[in-house]
Amino acid sequence: MMTAERWYEYQNSYKRYGIDMKPQEARPVKQASGTVITTNEKIKAITMVLFAGLLCICLIVITAYTAGVKYEINSINKGNAELMCEIQNLNVDIKNATNLRTIEAKAEEELGMIYPSPEQFVFLSASEKPQGDFAALLKEQAYD
C-alpha cells in the first residue's frame, strides 16, 4: 500500500509528465538577440523586388498598348458602321431610281411619252395580233 504522500506525489507527476511518467526533454531555447540576414539573402530579396517591379511595369505597358489598339479598332468599327449606313442609303436611292413606276413617271413628265393605244400598233401579219390591249398586258407583266 501506498502512503497518502506518495500517492499525492504520484498524481502530481502523472499530471505533470503525462501517461509515461517521464519528464519531457527540455529543448534549448533560442535567444532572440536579433535575426541576422546574410548578404546573399539581401541580394535575393532585392532581386525579387526588382523583378516584381519590372513585371508590374511590363503589365502596365501591355495594358496601355492593348487599350490603344482597342481604341483604334473601335474607331475603325465606327467608321465601318457609318459606311454601311451610307451604302444602305445608296441602295435605297438606287432602288427608287430604277423603280419602273419612277421611270414611267419621268418618261411621261419630262419626255411626254405615253403608252400607245391599240389602234397605233403595227403588226407584221394578222395571225400575230394579240388579243386585247397589248400595252396593258405589258404593264401588267412588268409590275408582277
mmCIF file of N, CA and C in Angstrom:
data_model
loop_
_atom_site.group_PDB
_atom_site.id
_atom_site.type_symbol
_atom_site.label_atom_id
_atom_site.label_comp_id
_atom_site.label_asym_id
_atom_site.label_seq_id
_atom_site.Cartn_x
_atom_site.Cartn_y
_atom_site.Cartn_z
ATOM 1 N N MET A 1 0.798 -1.179 0.000
ATOM 2 C CA MET A 1 0.000 0.000 0.000
ATOM 3 C C MET A 1 0.844 1.246 0.000
ATOM 4 N N MET A 2 0.290 2.229 -0.664
ATOM 5 C CA MET A 2 0.995 3.485 -0.754
ATOM 6 C C MET A 2 0.497 4.406 0.330
ATOM 7 N N THR A 3 1.424 5.155 0.729
ATOM 8 C CA THR A 3 1.012 6.136 1.705
ATOM 9 C C THR A 3 0.358 7.295 0.995
ATOM 10 N N ALA A 4 -0.304 8.101 1.716
ATOM 11 C CA ALA A 4 -1.046 9.207 1.129
ATOM 12 C C ALA A 4 -0.116 10.213 0.474
ATOM 13 N N GLU A 5 1.074 10.410 1.087
ATOM 14 C CA GLU A 5 2.017 11.367 0.499
ATOM 15 C C GLU A 5 2.529 10.883 -0.847
ATOM 16 N N ARG A 6 2.884 9.628 -0.920
ATOM 17 C CA ARG A 6 3.400 9.078 -2.171
ATOM 18 C C ARG A 6 2.309 9.104 -3.237
ATOM 19 N N TRP A 7 1.116 8.839 -2.796
ATOM 20 C CA TRP A 7 0.001 8.862 -3.752
ATOM 21 C C TRP A 7 -0.210 10.274 -4.293
ATOM 22 N N TYR A 8 -0.089 11.259 -3.488
ATOM 23 C CA TYR A 8 -0.231 12.658 -3.909
ATOM 24 C C TYR A 8 0.883 13.033 -4.884
ATOM 25 N N GLU A 9 2.130 12.648 -4.584
ATOM 26 C CA GLU A 9 3.262 12.912 -5.476
ATOM 27 C C GLU A 9 3.065 12.173 -6.809
ATOM 28 N N TYR A 10 2.571 10.950 -6.722
ATOM 29 C CA TYR A 10 2.337 10.161 -7.919
ATOM 30 C C TYR A 10 1.307 10.848 -8.825
ATOM 31 N N GLN A 11 0.239 11.359 -8.245
ATOM 32 C CA GLN A 11 -0.779 12.049 -9.041
ATOM 33 C C GLN A 11 -0.234 13.339 -9.643
ATOM 34 N N ASN A 12 0.571 14.088 -8.887
ATOM 35 C CA ASN A 12 1.175 15.322 -9.412
ATOM 36 C C ASN A 12 2.121 15.027 -10.569
ATOM 37 N N SER A 13 2.936 13.983 -10.427
ATOM 38 C CA SER A 13 3.854 13.644 -11.513
ATOM 39 C C SER A 13 3.087 13.125 -12.727
ATOM 40 N N TYR A 14 1.969 12.454 -12.478
ATOM 41 C CA TYR A 14 1.129 11.973 -13.568
ATOM 42 C C TYR A 14 0.542 13.153 -14.335
ATOM 43 N N LYS A 15 0.106 14.159 -13.626
ATOM 44 C CA LYS A 15 -0.429 15.353 -14.266
ATOM 45 C C LYS A 15 0.670 16.116 -14.987
ATOM 46 N N ARG A 16 1.848 16.164 -14.389
ATOM 47 C CA ARG A 16 2.946 16.934 -14.946
ATOM 48 C C ARG A 16 3.581 16.260 -16.152
ATOM 49 N N TYR A 17 3.798 14.953 -16.109
ATOM 50 C CA TYR A 17 4.572 14.272 -17.140
ATOM 51 C C TYR A 17 3.726 13.495 -18.126
ATOM 52 N N GLY A 18 2.524 13.237 -17.842
ATOM 53 C CA GLY A 18 1.679 12.504 -18.762
ATOM 54 C C GLY A 18 1.630 11.038 -18.437
ATOM 55 N N ILE A 19 1.230 10.240 -19.419
ATOM 56 C CA ILE A 19 0.993 8.816 -19.181
ATOM 57 C C ILE A 19 2.286 8.063 -18.916
ATOM 58 N N ASP A 20 3.364 8.386 -19.636
ATOM 59 C CA ASP A 20 4.593 7.601 -19.494
ATOM 60 C C ASP A 20 5.374 7.960 -18.238
ATOM 61 N N MET A 21 4.983 8.954 -17.515
ATOM 62 C CA MET A 21 5.537 9.337 -16.228
ATOM 63 C C MET A 21 7.008 9.724 -16.304
ATOM 64 N N LYS A 22 7.457 10.153 -17.497
ATOM 65 C CA LYS A 22 8.836 10.593 -17.641
ATOM 66 C C LYS A 22 8.811 12.079 -17.958
ATOM 67 N N PRO A 23 9.728 12.799 -17.436
ATOM 68 C CA PRO A 23 9.761 14.221 -17.754
ATOM 69 C C PRO A 23 10.171 14.413 -19.208
ATOM 70 N N GLN A 24 9.586 15.430 -19.841
ATOM 71 C CA GLN A 24 9.933 15.725 -21.226
ATOM 72 C C GLN A 24 11.306 16.369 -21.269
ATOM 73 N N GLU A 25 11.998 16.085 -22.361
ATOM 74 C CA GLU A 25 13.332 16.655 -22.501
ATOM 75 C C GLU A 25 13.207 18.146 -22.778
ATOM 76 N N ALA A 26 14.008 18.872 -22.153
ATOM 77 C CA ALA A 26 13.974 20.324 -22.323
ATOM 78 C C ALA A 26 14.660 20.683 -23.628
ATOM 79 N N ARG A 27 13.976 21.474 -24.417
ATOM 80 C CA ARG A 27 14.553 21.908 -25.688
ATOM 81 C C ARG A 27 15.349 23.176 -25.450
ATOM 82 N N PRO A 28 16.414 23.286 -26.186
ATOM 83 C CA PRO A 28 17.192 24.511 -25.982
ATOM 84 C C PRO A 28 16.425 25.715 -26.524
ATOM 85 N N VAL A 29 16.384 26.756 -25.762
ATOM 86 C CA VAL A 29 15.657 27.964 -26.111
ATOM 87 C C VAL A 29 16.601 28.882 -26.865
ATOM 88 N N LYS A 30 16.157 29.314 -28.044
ATOM 89 C CA LYS A 30 16.976 30.216 -28.843
ATOM 90 C C LYS A 30 16.810 31.617 -28.281
ATOM 91 N N GLN A 31 17.877 32.291 -28.247
ATOM 92 C CA GLN A 31 17.844 33.650 -27.734
ATOM 93 C C GLN A 31 17.418 34.577 -28.860
ATOM 94 N N ALA A 32 16.539 35.478 -28.578
ATOM 95 C CA ALA A 32 16.046 36.434 -29.558
ATOM 96 C C ALA A 32 16.943 37.654 -29.554
ATOM 97 N N SER A 33 18.158 37.448 -29.918
ATOM 98 C CA SER A 33 19.119 38.551 -29.891
ATOM 99 C C SER A 33 19.104 39.333 -31.196
ATOM 100 N N GLY A 34 18.131 39.031 -32.089
ATOM 101 C CA GLY A 34 18.036 39.708 -33.384
ATOM 102 C C GLY A 34 18.365 38.725 -34.487
ATOM 103 N N THR A 35 17.641 38.855 -35.585
ATOM 104 C CA THR A 35 17.889 37.948 -36.698
ATOM 105 C C THR A 35 18.987 38.520 -37.564
ATOM 106 N N VAL A 36 19.786 37.658 -38.055
ATOM 107 C CA VAL A 36 20.908 38.065 -38.893
ATOM 108 C C VAL A 36 20.581 37.693 -40.334
ATOM 109 N N ILE A 37 20.581 38.677 -41.214
ATOM 110 C CA ILE A 37 20.309 38.453 -42.635
ATOM 111 C C ILE A 37 21.640 38.534 -43.363
ATOM 112 N N THR A 38 21.926 37.487 -44.107
ATOM 113 C CA THR A 38 23.202 37.451 -44.812
ATOM 114 C C THR A 38 23.121 38.311 -46.072
ATOM 115 N N THR A 39 24.272 38.595 -46.613
ATOM 116 C CA THR A 39 24.358 39.406 -47.828
ATOM 117 C C THR A 39 23.683 38.700 -48.999
ATOM 118 N N ASN A 40 23.827 37.408 -49.079
ATOM 119 C CA ASN A 40 23.213 36.635 -50.151
ATOM 120 C C ASN A 40 21.684 36.736 -50.083
ATOM 121 N N GLU A 41 21.137 36.664 -48.867
ATOM 122 C CA GLU A 41 19.695 36.795 -48.710
ATOM 123 C C GLU A 41 19.217 38.198 -49.079
ATOM 124 N N LYS A 42 20.023 39.215 -48.765
ATOM 125 C CA LYS A 42 19.671 40.594 -49.131
ATOM 126 C C LYS A 42 19.645 40.758 -50.649
ATOM 127 N N ILE A 43 20.624 40.179 -51.313
ATOM 128 C CA ILE A 43 20.693 40.271 -52.777
ATOM 129 C C ILE A 43 19.485 39.560 -53.395
ATOM 130 N N LYS A 44 19.124 38.400 -52.857
ATOM 131 C CA LYS A 44 17.951 37.679 -53.369
ATOM 132 C C LYS A 44 16.673 38.492 -53.165
ATOM 133 N N ALA A 45 16.543 39.112 -52.004
ATOM 134 C CA ALA A 45 15.340 39.905 -51.717
ATOM 135 C C ALA A 45 15.256 41.112 -52.651
ATOM 136 N N ILE A 46 16.366 41.806 -52.853
ATOM 137 C CA ILE A 46 16.373 42.972 -53.749
ATOM 138 C C ILE A 46 16.080 42.540 -55.177
ATOM 139 N N THR A 47 16.645 41.415 -55.591
ATOM 140 C CA THR A 47 16.401 40.905 -56.931
ATOM 141 C C THR A 47 14.925 40.565 -57.124
ATOM 142 N N MET A 48 14.312 39.944 -56.131
ATOM 143 C CA MET A 48 12.888 39.595 -56.230
ATOM 144 C C MET A 48 12.016 40.850 -56.285
ATOM 145 N N VAL A 49 12.365 41.870 -55.490
ATOM 146 C CA VAL A 49 11.597 43.121 -55.508
ATOM 147 C C VAL A 49 11.734 43.799 -56.866
ATOM 148 N N LEU A 50 12.954 43.832 -57.410
ATOM 149 C CA LEU A 50 13.162 44.427 -58.735
ATOM 150 C C LEU A 50 12.420 43.647 -59.815
ATOM 151 N N PHE A 51 12.446 42.335 -59.718
ATOM 152 C CA PHE A 51 11.734 41.510 -60.698
ATOM 153 C C PHE A 51 10.231 41.758 -60.618
ATOM 154 N N ALA A 52 9.684 41.838 -59.407
ATOM 155 C CA ALA A 52 8.244 42.102 -59.249
ATOM 156 C C ALA A 52 7.895 43.490 -59.789
ATOM 157 N N GLY A 53 8.747 44.485 -59.527
ATOM 158 C CA GLY A 53 8.512 45.831 -60.057
ATOM 159 C C GLY A 53 8.566 45.859 -61.572
ATOM 160 N N LEU A 54 9.549 45.170 -62.143
ATOM 161 C CA LEU A 54 9.667 45.100 -63.603
ATOM 162 C C LEU A 54 8.452 44.399 -64.205
ATOM 163 N N LEU A 55 7.996 43.363 -63.560
ATOM 164 C CA LEU A 55 6.805 42.652 -64.027
ATOM 165 C C LEU A 55 5.580 43.563 -64.001
ATOM 166 N N CYS A 56 5.427 44.340 -62.944
ATOM 167 C CA CYS A 56 4.296 45.276 -62.851
ATOM 168 C C CYS A 56 4.378 46.349 -63.933
ATOM 169 N N ILE A 57 5.569 46.858 -64.180
ATOM 170 C CA ILE A 57 5.741 47.875 -65.226
ATOM 171 C C ILE A 57 5.403 47.284 -66.589
ATOM 172 N N CYS A 58 5.846 46.050 -66.834
ATOM 173 C CA CYS A 58 5.526 45.394 -68.111
ATOM 174 C C CYS A 58 4.014 45.218 -68.260
ATOM 175 N N LEU A 59 3.335 44.841 -67.192
ATOM 176 C CA LEU A 59 1.884 44.685 -67.259
ATOM 177 C C LEU A 59 1.197 46.014 -67.561
ATOM 178 N N ILE A 60 1.688 47.093 -66.981
ATOM 179 C CA ILE A 60 1.108 48.417 -67.241
ATOM 180 C C ILE A 60 1.316 48.816 -68.698
ATOM 181 N N VAL A 61 2.511 48.582 -69.222
ATOM 182 C CA VAL A 61 2.806 48.929 -70.619
ATOM 183 C C VAL A 61 1.940 48.103 -71.566
ATOM 184 N N ILE A 62 1.813 46.819 -71.286
ATOM 185 C CA ILE A 62 0.993 45.945 -72.145
ATOM 186 C C ILE A 62 -0.468 46.378 -72.102
ATOM 187 N N THR A 63 -0.949 46.728 -70.922
ATOM 188 C CA THR A 63 -2.337 47.182 -70.793
ATOM 189 C C THR A 63 -2.560 48.478 -71.565
ATOM 190 N N ALA A 64 -1.607 49.394 -71.493
ATOM 191 C CA ALA A 64 -1.730 50.653 -72.237
ATOM 192 C C ALA A 64 -1.726 50.392 -73.741
ATOM 193 N N TYR A 65 -0.872 49.498 -74.193
ATOM 194 C CA TYR A 65 -0.804 49.179 -75.617
ATOM 195 C C TYR A 65 -2.114 48.556 -76.101
ATOM 196 N N THR A 66 -2.643 47.599 -75.327
ATOM 197 C CA THR A 66 -3.900 46.960 -75.734
ATOM 198 C C THR A 66 -5.051 47.958 -75.713
ATOM 199 N N ALA A 67 -5.024 48.905 -74.784
ATOM 200 C CA ALA A 67 -6.076 49.928 -74.762
ATOM 201 C C ALA A 67 -5.998 50.792 -76.020
ATOM 202 N N GLY A 68 -4.774 51.127 -76.461
ATOM 203 C CA GLY A 68 -4.620 51.897 -77.699
ATOM 204 C C GLY A 68 -5.110 51.130 -78.908
ATOM 205 N N VAL A 69 -4.781 49.853 -78.973
ATOM 206 C CA VAL A 69 -5.228 49.027 -80.091
ATOM 207 C C VAL A 69 -6.752 48.899 -80.080
ATOM 208 N N LYS A 70 -7.328 48.715 -78.902
ATOM 209 C CA LYS A 70 -8.784 48.601 -78.797
ATOM 210 C C LYS A 70 -9.460 49.903 -79.223
ATOM 211 N N TYR A 71 -8.852 51.046 -78.898
ATOM 212 C CA TYR A 71 -9.408 52.328 -79.319
ATOM 213 C C TYR A 71 -9.397 52.438 -80.844
ATOM 214 N N GLU A 72 -8.296 52.031 -81.468
ATOM 215 C CA GLU A 72 -8.209 52.059 -82.928
ATOM 216 C C GLU A 72 -9.254 51.130 -83.557
ATOM 217 N N ILE A 73 -9.414 49.952 -82.987
ATOM 218 C CA ILE A 73 -10.397 49.000 -83.510
ATOM 219 C C ILE A 73 -11.803 49.586 -83.403
ATOM 220 N N ASN A 74 -12.100 50.194 -82.263
ATOM 221 C CA ASN A 74 -13.431 50.787 -82.084
ATOM 222 C C ASN A 74 -13.677 51.928 -83.062
ATOM 223 N N SER A 75 -12.650 52.751 -83.316
ATOM 224 C CA SER A 75 -12.834 53.850 -84.269
ATOM 225 C C SER A 75 -13.019 53.309 -85.688
ATOM 226 N N ILE A 76 -12.310 52.250 -86.038
ATOM 227 C CA ILE A 76 -12.482 51.632 -87.360
ATOM 228 C C ILE A 76 -13.879 51.020 -87.471
ATOM 229 N N ASN A 77 -14.339 50.356 -86.413
ATOM 230 C CA ASN A 77 -15.699 49.785 -86.421
ATOM 231 C C ASN A 77 -16.750 50.876 -86.553
ATOM 232 N N LYS A 78 -16.520 52.010 -85.919
ATOM 233 C CA LYS A 78 -17.466 53.120 -86.033
ATOM 234 C C LYS A 78 -17.494 53.635 -87.472
ATOM 235 N N GLY A 79 -16.312 53.771 -88.082
ATOM 236 C CA GLY A 79 -16.254 54.187 -89.488
ATOM 237 C C GLY A 79 -16.939 53.193 -90.400
ATOM 238 N N ASN A 80 -16.755 51.907 -90.121
ATOM 239 C CA ASN A 80 -17.415 50.865 -90.912
ATOM 240 C C ASN A 80 -18.930 50.950 -90.789
ATOM 241 N N ALA A 81 -19.409 51.204 -89.580
ATOM 242 C CA ALA A 81 -20.854 51.322 -89.376
ATOM 243 C C ALA A 81 -21.413 52.517 -90.149
ATOM 244 N N GLU A 82 -20.668 53.629 -90.158
ATOM 245 C CA GLU A 82 -21.119 54.795 -90.922
ATOM 246 C C GLU A 82 -21.154 54.487 -92.416
ATOM 247 N N LEU A 83 -20.134 53.776 -92.904
ATOM 248 C CA LEU A 83 -20.107 53.402 -94.321
ATOM 249 C C LEU A 83 -21.248 52.448 -94.665
ATOM 250 N N MET A 84 -21.551 51.517 -93.759
ATOM 251 C CA MET A 84 -22.662 50.593 -94.019
ATOM 252 C C MET A 84 -23.986 51.347 -94.094
ATOM 253 N N CYS A 85 -24.168 52.351 -93.237
ATOM 254 C CA CYS A 85 -25.395 53.163 -93.299
ATOM 255 C C CYS A 85 -25.465 53.920 -94.622
ATOM 256 N N GLU A 86 -24.322 54.452 -95.059
ATOM 257 C CA GLU A 86 -24.299 55.181 -96.334
ATOM 258 C C GLU A 86 -24.582 54.246 -97.500
ATOM 259 N N ILE A 87 -24.040 53.029 -97.448
ATOM 260 C CA ILE A 87 -24.292 52.043 -98.502
ATOM 261 C C ILE A 87 -25.774 51.684 -98.544
ATOM 262 N N GLN A 88 -26.391 51.512 -97.376
ATOM 263 C CA GLN A 88 -27.820 51.209 -97.342
ATOM 264 C C GLN A 88 -28.638 52.357 -97.924
ATOM 265 N N ASN A 89 -28.259 53.597 -97.602
ATOM 266 C CA ASN A 89 -28.968 54.746 -98.172
ATOM 267 C C ASN A 89 -28.815 54.796 -99.689
ATOM 268 N N LEU A 90 -27.614 54.501 -100.178
ATOM 269 C CA LEU A 90 -27.393 54.491 -101.625
ATOM 270 C C LEU A 90 -28.184 53.372 -102.298
ATOM 271 N N ASN A 91 -28.262 52.204 -101.643
ATOM 272 C CA ASN A 91 -29.055 51.107 -102.210
ATOM 273 C C ASN A 91 -30.529 51.482 -102.305
ATOM 274 N N VAL A 92 -31.021 52.181 -101.297
ATOM 275 C CA VAL A 92 -32.415 52.633 -101.333
ATOM 276 C C VAL A 92 -32.593 53.633 -102.474
ATOM 277 N N ASP A 93 -31.637 54.546 -102.626
ATOM 278 C CA ASP A 93 -31.715 55.518 -103.727
ATOM 279 C C ASP A 93 -31.679 54.832 -105.084
ATOM 280 N N ILE A 94 -30.833 53.811 -105.223
ATOM 281 C CA ILE A 94 -30.748 53.069 -106.492
ATOM 282 C C ILE A 94 -32.069 52.362 -106.783
ATOM 283 N N LYS A 95 -32.647 51.732 -105.770
ATOM 284 C CA LYS A 95 -33.919 51.032 -105.983
ATOM 285 C C LYS A 95 -35.027 52.016 -106.345
ATOM 286 N N ASN A 96 -35.001 53.191 -105.718
ATOM 287 C CA ASN A 96 -36.003 54.203 -106.063
ATOM 288 C C ASN A 96 -35.808 54.717 -107.487
ATOM 289 N N ALA A 97 -34.549 54.889 -107.888
ATOM 290 C CA ALA A 97 -34.274 55.415 -109.219
ATOM 291 C C ALA A 97 -34.583 54.402 -110.312
ATOM 292 N N THR A 98 -34.413 53.120 -110.022
ATOM 293 C CA THR A 98 -34.651 52.094 -111.035
ATOM 294 C C THR A 98 -36.054 51.490 -110.935
ATOM 295 N N ASN A 99 -36.873 52.017 -110.082
ATOM 296 C CA ASN A 99 -38.243 51.544 -109.951
ATOM 297 C C ASN A 99 -38.999 51.859 -111.249
ATOM 298 N N LEU A 100 -39.753 50.919 -111.728
ATOM 299 C CA LEU A 100 -40.460 51.065 -113.000
ATOM 300 C C LEU A 100 -41.464 52.214 -112.960
ATOM 301 N N ARG A 101 -42.124 52.383 -111.848
ATOM 302 C CA ARG A 101 -43.090 53.486 -111.739
ATOM 303 C C ARG A 101 -42.393 54.837 -111.814
ATOM 304 N N THR A 102 -41.219 54.939 -111.191
ATOM 305 C CA THR A 102 -40.459 56.194 -111.239
ATOM 306 C C THR A 102 -40.008 56.495 -112.663
ATOM 307 N N ILE A 103 -39.526 55.453 -113.356
ATOM 308 C CA ILE A 103 -39.084 55.635 -114.744
ATOM 309 C C ILE A 103 -40.258 56.052 -115.629
ATOM 310 N N GLU A 104 -41.412 55.399 -115.446
ATOM 311 C CA GLU A 104 -42.593 55.759 -116.240
ATOM 312 C C GLU A 104 -43.037 57.191 -115.954
ATOM 313 N N ALA A 105 -43.001 57.586 -114.684
ATOM 314 C CA ALA A 105 -43.420 58.945 -114.328
ATOM 315 C C ALA A 105 -42.490 59.975 -114.964
ATOM 316 N N LYS A 106 -41.185 59.725 -114.935
ATOM 317 C CA LYS A 106 -40.241 60.656 -115.550
ATOM 318 C C LYS A 106 -40.412 60.683 -117.071
ATOM 319 N N ALA A 107 -40.658 59.516 -117.657
ATOM 320 C CA ALA A 107 -40.840 59.472 -119.116
ATOM 321 C C ALA A 107 -42.087 60.247 -119.530
ATOM 322 N N GLU A 108 -43.144 60.130 -118.745
ATOM 323 C CA GLU A 108 -44.377 60.857 -119.090
ATOM 324 C C GLU A 108 -44.211 62.353 -118.846
ATOM 325 N N GLU A 109 -43.564 62.748 -117.730
ATOM 326 C CA GLU A 109 -43.462 64.162 -117.384
ATOM 327 C C GLU A 109 -42.405 64.892 -118.212
ATOM 328 N N GLU A 110 -41.196 64.332 -118.243
ATOM 329 C CA GLU A 110 -40.083 65.038 -118.884
ATOM 330 C C GLU A 110 -40.074 64.861 -120.400
ATOM 331 N N LEU A 111 -40.363 63.644 -120.864
ATOM 332 C CA LEU A 111 -40.260 63.363 -122.293
ATOM 333 C C LEU A 111 -41.605 63.333 -123.002
ATOM 334 N N GLY A 112 -42.688 63.353 -122.263
ATOM 335 C CA GLY A 112 -44.013 63.345 -122.866
ATOM 336 C C GLY A 112 -44.361 62.005 -123.487
ATOM 337 N N MET A 113 -43.762 60.933 -123.001
ATOM 338 C CA MET A 113 -44.033 59.608 -123.557
ATOM 339 C C MET A 113 -45.316 59.051 -122.943
ATOM 340 N N ILE A 114 -46.092 58.372 -123.762
ATOM 341 C CA ILE A 114 -47.310 57.718 -123.293
ATOM 342 C C ILE A 114 -47.383 56.346 -123.924
ATOM 343 N N TYR A 115 -48.214 55.493 -123.330
ATOM 344 C CA TYR A 115 -48.419 54.170 -123.914
ATOM 345 C C TYR A 115 -49.265 54.330 -125.186
ATOM 346 N N PRO A 116 -48.948 53.564 -126.219
ATOM 347 C CA PRO A 116 -49.742 53.666 -127.452
ATOM 348 C C PRO A 116 -51.116 53.032 -127.264
ATOM 349 N N SER A 117 -52.041 53.540 -127.965
ATOM 350 C CA SER A 117 -53.379 52.948 -127.927
ATOM 351 C C SER A 117 -53.384 51.716 -128.833
ATOM 352 N N PRO A 118 -54.359 50.832 -128.680
ATOM 353 C CA PRO A 118 -54.383 49.626 -129.512
ATOM 354 C C PRO A 118 -54.480 49.937 -131.010
ATOM 355 N N GLU A 119 -55.018 51.104 -131.378
ATOM 356 C CA GLU A 119 -55.111 51.446 -132.797
ATOM 357 C C GLU A 119 -53.752 51.845 -133.377
ATOM 358 N N GLN A 120 -52.796 52.212 -132.537
ATOM 359 C CA GLN A 120 -51.488 52.663 -133.014
ATOM 360 C C GLN A 120 -50.500 51.513 -133.208
ATOM 361 N N PHE A 121 -50.883 50.295 -132.843
ATOM 362 C CA PHE A 121 -49.977 49.163 -133.013
ATOM 363 C C PHE A 121 -49.869 48.782 -134.484
ATOM 364 N N VAL A 122 -48.671 48.345 -134.881
ATOM 365 C CA VAL A 122 -48.437 47.870 -136.247
ATOM 366 C C VAL A 122 -47.997 46.423 -136.135
ATOM 367 N N PHE A 123 -48.673 45.551 -136.907
ATOM 368 C CA PHE A 123 -48.348 44.136 -136.864
ATOM 369 C C PHE A 123 -47.876 43.694 -138.236
ATOM 370 N N LEU A 124 -46.995 42.735 -138.243
ATOM 371 C CA LEU A 124 -46.482 42.228 -139.495
ATOM 372 C C LEU A 124 -47.484 41.318 -140.202
ATOM 373 N N SER A 125 -48.218 40.575 -139.441
ATOM 374 C CA SER A 125 -49.238 39.708 -140.037
ATOM 375 C C SER A 125 -50.452 39.699 -139.116
ATOM 376 N N ALA A 126 -51.553 39.343 -139.650
ATOM 377 C CA ALA A 126 -52.802 39.357 -138.889
ATOM 378 C C ALA A 126 -52.844 38.221 -137.887
ATOM 379 N N SER A 127 -52.110 37.133 -138.123
ATOM 380 C CA SER A 127 -52.134 35.988 -137.209
ATOM 381 C C SER A 127 -51.351 36.267 -135.918
ATOM 382 N N GLU A 128 -50.448 37.257 -135.929
ATOM 383 C CA GLU A 128 -49.641 37.575 -134.756
ATOM 384 C C GLU A 128 -50.283 38.636 -133.881
ATOM 385 N N LYS A 129 -51.448 39.085 -134.225
ATOM 386 C CA LYS A 129 -52.113 40.148 -133.485
ATOM 387 C C LYS A 129 -52.554 39.623 -132.120
ATOM 388 N N PRO A 130 -52.133 40.273 -131.031
ATOM 389 C CA PRO A 130 -52.542 39.832 -129.690
ATOM 390 C C PRO A 130 -53.981 40.224 -129.427
ATOM 391 N N GLN A 131 -54.577 39.520 -128.523
ATOM 392 C CA GLN A 131 -55.965 39.816 -128.195
ATOM 393 C C GLN A 131 -55.985 40.801 -127.029
ATOM 394 N N GLY A 132 -56.767 41.802 -127.091
ATOM 395 C CA GLY A 132 -56.905 42.783 -126.019
ATOM 396 C C GLY A 132 -55.875 43.887 -126.138
ATOM 397 N N ASP A 133 -55.709 44.627 -125.050
ATOM 398 C CA ASP A 133 -54.793 45.770 -125.015
ATOM 399 C C ASP A 133 -53.378 45.282 -124.717
ATOM 400 N N PHE A 134 -52.464 45.372 -125.691
ATOM 401 C CA PHE A 134 -51.102 44.876 -125.558
ATOM 402 C C PHE A 134 -50.315 45.699 -124.545
ATOM 403 N N ALA A 135 -50.505 46.999 -124.528
ATOM 404 C CA ALA A 135 -49.775 47.864 -123.597
ATOM 405 C C ALA A 135 -50.169 47.559 -122.154
ATOM 406 N N ALA A 136 -51.455 47.352 -121.951
ATOM 407 C CA ALA A 136 -51.910 46.995 -120.588
ATOM 408 C C ALA A 136 -51.358 45.653 -120.191
ATOM 409 N N LEU A 137 -51.255 44.726 -121.132
ATOM 410 C CA LEU A 137 -50.689 43.422 -120.864
ATOM 411 C C LEU A 137 -49.222 43.540 -120.483
ATOM 412 N N LEU A 138 -48.458 44.354 -121.211
ATOM 413 C CA LEU A 138 -47.045 44.580 -120.888
ATOM 414 C C LEU A 138 -46.883 45.231 -119.505
ATOM 415 N N LYS A 139 -47.705 46.213 -119.247
ATOM 416 C CA LYS A 139 -47.653 46.923 -117.977
ATOM 417 C C LYS A 139 -47.965 45.965 -116.824
ATOM 418 N N GLU A 140 -48.934 45.112 -117.026
ATOM 419 C CA GLU A 140 -49.320 44.141 -116.007
ATOM 420 C C GLU A 140 -48.201 43.162 -115.729
ATOM 421 N N GLN A 141 -47.516 42.706 -116.789
ATOM 422 C CA GLN A 141 -46.417 41.770 -116.645
ATOM 423 C C GLN A 141 -45.203 42.444 -115.990
ATOM 424 N N ALA A 142 -44.998 43.705 -116.272
ATOM 425 C CA ALA A 142 -43.850 44.410 -115.711
ATOM 426 C C ALA A 142 -44.001 44.620 -114.211
ATOM 427 N N TYR A 143 -45.219 44.841 -113.729
ATOM 428 C CA TYR A 143 -45.424 45.088 -112.313
ATOM 429 C C TYR A 143 -45.495 43.801 -111.495
ATOM 430 N N ASP A 144 -45.611 42.670 -112.118
ATOM 431 C CA ASP A 144 -45.663 41.399 -111.387
ATOM 432 C C ASP A 144 -44.323 40.874 -111.139
#
